[in-house]
Structure formats: structure tokens, C-alpha cells
CSV table of C-alpha atoms in Angstrom, one decimal:
chain,number,residue,atom,x,y,z
D,1,ASN,CA,5.8,135.9,111.8
D,2,ALA,CA,4.9,139.1,113.4
D,3,GLY,CA,5.8,141.3,110.4
D,4,VAL,CA,5.0,145.1,111.1
D,5,THR,CA,4.0,146.1,114.6
D,6,GLN,CA,2.2,149.2,115.8
D,7,THR,CA,1.6,150.3,119.2
D,8,PRO,CA,-0.8,151.5,120.7
D,9,LYS,CA,-4.1,150.7,118.9
D,10,PHE,CA,-5.8,153.6,120.0
D,11,ARG,CA,-4.9,156.8,122.0
D,12,ILE,CA,-6.9,160.2,123.0
D,13,LEU,CA,-4.7,163.1,123.3
D,14,LYS,CA,-5.6,166.3,124.8
D,15,ILE,CA,-4.5,169.5,122.4
D,16,GLY,CA,-0.9,170.4,123.3
D,17,GLN,CA,0.0,166.9,124.6
D,18,SER,CA,2.9,164.8,123.2
D,19,MET,CA,3.2,161.2,122.3
D,20,THR,CA,5.3,158.6,120.3
D,21,LEU,CA,3.5,156.2,117.9
D,22,GLN,CA,5.8,152.9,118.0
D,23,CYS,CA,6.6,150.8,115.0
D,24,THR,CA,8.8,147.8,114.8
D,25,GLN,CA,9.5,145.5,111.8
D,26,ASP,CA,11.1,142.0,112.1
D,27,MET,CA,11.5,141.4,108.3
D,28,ASN,CA,15.0,143.2,108.1
D,29,HIS,CA,13.4,145.6,105.4
D,30,ASN,CA,15.5,148.7,104.6
D,31,TYR,CA,12.7,151.0,103.8
D,32,MET,CA,10.1,152.4,106.3
D,33,TYR,CA,7.3,154.8,106.2
D,34,TRP,CA,4.6,156.4,108.0
D,35,TYR,CA,1.3,157.2,106.6
D,36,ARG,CA,-2.0,158.9,107.8
D,37,GLN,CA,-5.4,158.2,106.5
D,38,ASP,CA,-8.2,160.6,107.0
D,39,PRO,CA,-11.7,159.7,106.7
D,40,GLY,CA,-12.5,159.2,102.9
D,41,MET,CA,-9.0,160.1,101.9
D,42,GLY,CA,-6.3,158.1,100.7
D,43,LEU,CA,-3.0,157.4,102.5
D,44,LYS,CA,-0.6,160.3,102.7
D,45,LEU,CA,3.0,160.0,103.4
D,46,ILE,CA,4.4,161.9,106.4
D,47,TYR,CA,8.0,160.6,106.7
D,48,TYR,CA,10.1,157.7,105.3
D,49,SER,CA,13.5,156.1,106.0
D,50,VAL,CA,15.8,154.2,103.5
D,51,GLY,CA,17.9,153.1,106.3
D,52,ALA,CA,19.2,153.3,110.0
D,53,GLY,CA,20.2,156.9,110.5
D,54,ILE,CA,18.4,158.4,107.3
D,55,THR,CA,15.1,160.1,107.2
D,56,ASP,CA,13.3,162.4,105.2
D,57,LYS,CA,10.1,164.4,104.8
D,58,GLY,CA,7.1,163.2,102.8
D,59,GLU,CA,4.1,164.9,101.5
D,60,VAL,CA,2.5,165.9,105.0
D,61,PRO,CA,5.3,165.9,107.6
D,62,ASN,CA,4.3,169.3,109.7
D,63,GLY,CA,4.0,168.6,113.3
D,64,TYR,CA,5.7,165.2,113.4
D,65,ASN,CA,9.2,164.1,113.9
D,66,VAL,CA,11.1,160.8,113.2
D,67,SER,CA,14.2,158.9,114.2
D,68,ARG,CA,15.5,155.5,112.8
D,69,SER,CA,18.4,154.6,115.1
D,70,THR,CA,17.9,150.6,114.2
D,71,THR,CA,16.7,148.9,111.1
D,72,GLU,CA,13.7,147.5,113.2
D,73,ASP,CA,12.2,150.8,114.8
D,74,PHE,CA,10.7,153.6,113.3
D,75,PRO,CA,8.8,155.8,115.9
D,76,LEU,CA,6.7,158.8,115.1
D,77,ARG,CA,6.6,161.7,117.3
D,78,LEU,CA,3.9,164.3,117.9
D,79,GLU,CA,5.3,167.3,120.0
D,80,LEU,CA,2.3,169.3,120.2
D,81,ALA,CA,-1.0,167.7,119.3
D,82,ALA,CA,-3.7,169.5,117.4
D,83,PRO,CA,-7.2,168.3,116.4
D,84,SER,CA,-6.0,168.3,112.6
D,85,GLN,CA,-3.8,165.2,113.7
D,86,THR,CA,-6.8,163.2,114.4
D,87,SER,CA,-6.3,160.2,111.9
D,88,VAL,CA,-5.4,156.7,111.6
D,89,TYR,CA,-1.6,156.3,111.3
D,90,PHE,CA,0.0,153.3,109.5
D,91,CYS,CA,3.5,152.3,109.7
D,92,ALA,CA,4.9,150.2,106.6
D,93,SER,CA,8.1,148.4,105.5
D,94,SER,CA,9.6,147.4,102.3
D,95,SER,CA,12.7,145.3,101.1
D,96,ILE,CA,15.6,146.7,99.3
D,97,GLU,CA,15.3,143.5,97.1
D,98,GLY,CA,13.9,144.4,93.8
D,99,TYR,CA,12.4,147.6,92.7
D,100,ASN,CA,9.0,148.4,93.7
D,101,SER,CA,8.7,145.5,96.4
D,102,PRO,CA,5.4,145.8,98.0
D,103,LEU,CA,4.8,147.7,101.0
D,104,HIS,CA,3.9,145.9,104.3
D,105,PHE,CA,1.7,147.6,106.7
D,106,GLY,CA,0.9,147.4,110.5
D,107,ASN,CA,-2.4,147.5,111.6
D,108,GLY,CA,-2.6,151.2,112.5
D,109,THR,CA,-3.0,153.4,115.4
D,110,ARG,CA,-6.3,155.4,115.6
D,111,LEU,CA,-5.4,158.7,117.3
D,112,THR,CA,-8.0,161.3,118.4
D,113,VAL,CA,-7.0,164.9,119.6
D,114,THR,CA,-9.7,166.6,121.4
M,1,ASP,CA,-4.2,168.1,93.9
M,2,GLN,CA,-5.5,164.4,93.7
M,3,GLN,CA,-3.0,162.6,91.2
M,4,VAL,CA,-4.7,159.3,92.0
M,5,LYS,CA,-8.6,159.3,91.8
M,6,GLN,CA,-10.9,156.4,92.6
M,7,ASN,CA,-14.5,158.1,91.7
M,8,SER,CA,-16.7,155.2,92.8
M,9,PRO,CA,-16.5,155.2,96.7
M,10,SER,CA,-18.4,152.1,96.7
M,11,LEU,CA,-19.4,149.0,94.6
M,12,SER,CA,-21.8,146.2,95.2
M,13,VAL,CA,-21.8,142.9,93.5
M,14,GLN,CA,-23.3,139.5,93.8
M,15,GLU,CA,-21.2,136.6,94.5
M,16,GLY,CA,-20.0,134.8,91.4
M,17,ARG,CA,-20.2,137.9,89.3
M,18,ILE,CA,-17.3,140.1,88.0
M,19,SER,CA,-16.1,143.2,90.1
M,20,ILE,CA,-14.5,146.0,88.4
M,21,LEU,CA,-12.8,148.7,90.2
M,22,ASN,CA,-11.5,151.8,88.5
M,23,CYS,CA,-8.6,154.1,89.0
M,24,ASP,CA,-7.5,157.2,87.1
M,25,TYR,CA,-4.3,159.2,87.6
M,26,THR,CA,-2.8,162.5,86.0
M,27,ASN,CA,1.0,162.2,86.6
M,28,SER,CA,2.3,160.9,83.3
M,29,MET,CA,5.7,159.9,85.3
M,30,PHE,CA,4.0,157.1,87.4
M,31,ASP,CA,5.8,153.9,86.4
M,32,TYR,CA,4.4,151.3,88.6
M,33,PHE,CA,0.9,150.7,89.8
M,34,LEU,CA,-0.5,148.8,92.6
M,35,TRP,CA,-3.8,147.7,94.3
M,36,TYR,CA,-4.0,147.1,98.0
M,37,LYS,CA,-6.8,145.7,100.1
M,38,LYS,CA,-8.0,146.7,103.3
M,39,TYR,CA,-10.0,145.0,106.0
M,40,PRO,CA,-11.5,147.1,108.8
M,41,ALA,CA,-8.9,147.7,111.6
M,42,GLU,CA,-6.2,146.2,109.7
M,43,GLY,CA,-3.6,147.7,107.6
M,44,PRO,CA,-3.6,147.4,103.9
M,45,THR,CA,-2.2,144.3,102.3
M,46,PHE,CA,-0.7,144.2,98.7
M,47,LEU,CA,-3.1,142.4,96.2
M,48,ILE,CA,-1.5,143.0,92.5
M,49,SER,CA,0.7,145.3,90.7
M,50,ILE,CA,1.7,146.1,87.0
M,51,SER,CA,4.6,148.0,85.5
M,52,SER,CA,3.9,150.9,83.0
M,53,ILE,CA,5.6,148.7,80.4
M,54,LYS,CA,3.0,146.1,80.6
M,55,ASP,CA,-1.1,146.4,80.0
M,56,LYS,CA,-2.3,143.2,81.9
M,57,ASN,CA,-1.3,141.4,84.9
M,58,GLU,CA,-2.9,138.3,86.2
M,59,ASP,CA,-3.0,136.8,89.4
M,60,GLY,CA,-5.7,134.0,90.1
M,61,ARG,CA,-9.1,135.6,90.2
M,62,PHE,CA,-7.3,139.1,90.2
M,63,THR,CA,-6.5,141.1,86.7
M,64,VAL,CA,-5.1,144.4,86.5
M,65,PHE,CA,-5.4,146.2,83.3
M,66,LEU,CA,-3.6,149.5,82.4
M,67,ASN,CA,-4.4,151.9,79.8
M,68,LYS,CA,-1.5,154.4,79.5
M,69,SER,CA,-3.1,156.8,76.9
M,70,ALA,CA,-6.3,157.0,79.0
M,71,LYS,CA,-4.1,157.1,82.4
M,72,HIS,CA,-6.7,154.6,83.6
M,73,LEU,CA,-6.2,151.3,85.4
M,74,SER,CA,-8.8,148.7,86.4
M,75,LEU,CA,-9.0,145.6,89.0
M,76,HIS,CA,-11.2,142.9,87.9
M,77,ILE,CA,-12.1,140.2,90.5
M,78,VAL,CA,-13.8,137.1,88.7
M,79,PRO,CA,-15.6,135.5,90.3
M,80,SER,CA,-16.2,137.8,93.2
M,81,GLN,CA,-16.7,136.1,96.7
M,82,PRO,CA,-17.9,137.5,100.0
M,83,GLY,CA,-14.6,137.4,101.4
M,84,ASP,CA,-13.5,140.1,98.8
M,85,SER,CA,-15.8,142.6,100.6
M,86,ALA,CA,-13.2,145.3,101.5
M,87,VAL,CA,-11.9,148.7,100.6
M,88,TYR,CA,-9.4,148.6,97.6
M,89,PHE,CA,-6.8,151.2,97.2
M,90,CYS,CA,-5.3,152.3,94.0
M,91,ALA,CA,-1.6,153.3,94.4
M,92,ALA,CA,1.1,154.8,91.9
M,93,SER,CA,4.7,155.1,92.1
M,94,VAL,CA,7.3,157.1,91.0
M,95,GLU,CA,10.9,156.1,91.8
M,96,GLY,CA,11.6,158.2,94.9
M,97,GLY,CA,15.3,159.0,93.8
M,98,THR,CA,17.0,156.7,96.4
M,99,GLY,CA,15.5,153.4,95.0
M,100,PHE,CA,12.4,153.1,97.3
M,101,GLN,CA,9.0,153.9,95.9
M,102,LYS,CA,7.1,157.0,96.9
M,103,LEU,CA,3.3,155.8,96.6
M,104,VAL,CA,0.4,158.2,96.0
M,105,PHE,CA,-2.8,156.6,97.0
M,106,GLY,CA,-6.2,157.1,95.9
M,107,THR,CA,-9.4,157.4,98.1
M,108,GLY,CA,-10.4,154.0,98.0
M,109,THR,CA,-13.5,151.8,96.7
M,110,ARG,CA,-15.6,150.1,99.4
M,111,LEU,CA,-16.6,146.7,97.6
M,112,LEU,CA,-19.3,144.6,99.0
M,113,VAL,CA,-20.0,141.1,97.7
M,114,SER,CA,-23.3,139.7,98.8
M,115,PRO,CA,-24.0,136.0,98.8
């Protein structure tokens, strides 16, 4: 049972480059989320999706874009990488079954922008 | 504005003793509280939760206590084991308007349980 899978695990970008962080889940969860975690800080919500074709901004959306064309996939796009986007990125999903069902997280992508 | 605060960045406990991790929050609209555990190079995993209508929830060695008047919750681990060594995140939820939970995380407490 794979759960939530994120690729790549690590990436180094130069300022101004773009990249897509991939996230896929095999639990048929409706809700998906992208969080970032900076050193010594909690996780902050970037974007979320309540189902295929529906996305919305979280707490820190600037500099990112997302799409949700299928239930399984929720990629996060960085168009013009900046040093402030150096962070660890976590994708998560949760079920529509029951209010407050726990989030299932991937193992993260560590991104460095230099 | 840090709505969920974990004021102790780290905690060291001996194996077999009780570990108490604390969390304070400021937003009285939070209606659900969760603890997540994180090992290095892994994503957080759900540990235990509590609804705002309760003041205690137990699951094996883990118990979460909620004091709404003080806007404080705590996680008790008894007895502590070396495998419990991890970072523990407190999180609080406000119903997100479309049925999903919009979590606000604390900064985490690193627990080290020594043999």
C-alpha cells in the first residue's frame, strides 16, 4: 500500500528556474494538500483541493500553482524559483469519509534554491 | 501570528518515564485538535486527536488532554520508549467551509527518550 508518493526526494534549483513537485495517492481520497515546512517552523498550507478540478489557496500560496485533473494526482508548480522557497514540501491527502479524518502525508521533497 | 504554539522545542525523558508535551492555542474557533509524530526524512503521521467537546482521549500509551478555558492541550506518553523519539506536532482545525479540515500546526517539540 503506497499511500502518498512524492517525487523527487531532493532537488536543487537556481534562482528563476521552474519545476514541478509531483504527488500521487492511491487511497481514493478526495482532499489533497500541499504544505511547506521551514526550519524550526510548523507546516504551512500552500494550496489544497477538495476534488478533481477544484483547488484553492492556503496560507502561503504566492509563487506556486497547482492543478488537480485526477483524483490521484496533485502536482505543485514553482514558476520562478526564489531563495525564499527553500523548504521541505509535504503533500497530504484525507478522506471525505467522516469529518476530521486524519491527513496522510508523503515523505517530502527537500528543495534548495540558490 | 502563531495561533498554535509549542513553547518547548525539545524534551528529554528516560525510558519508562512519562513524557508530557504541551501546546497552547489562541483561536477559540478551533474545534478539533490533533497530534502528529514525525521521524527524520519521513512525513508526519497521525497519532491521536480530540474534539473540543471532550477533555480527554486515550489510545494505548498515548493520552491527550484538552483544557478549553486555558486554551491548552497536552500529550502524555506512558511509559515512554526509545522508539517514541521523534518530533511531535500539535495541530488545530477549523472546519474549512467545504467539509475538509484546514489545519494550523505548531512548531513542534523534539522528544528524545533515552534507554
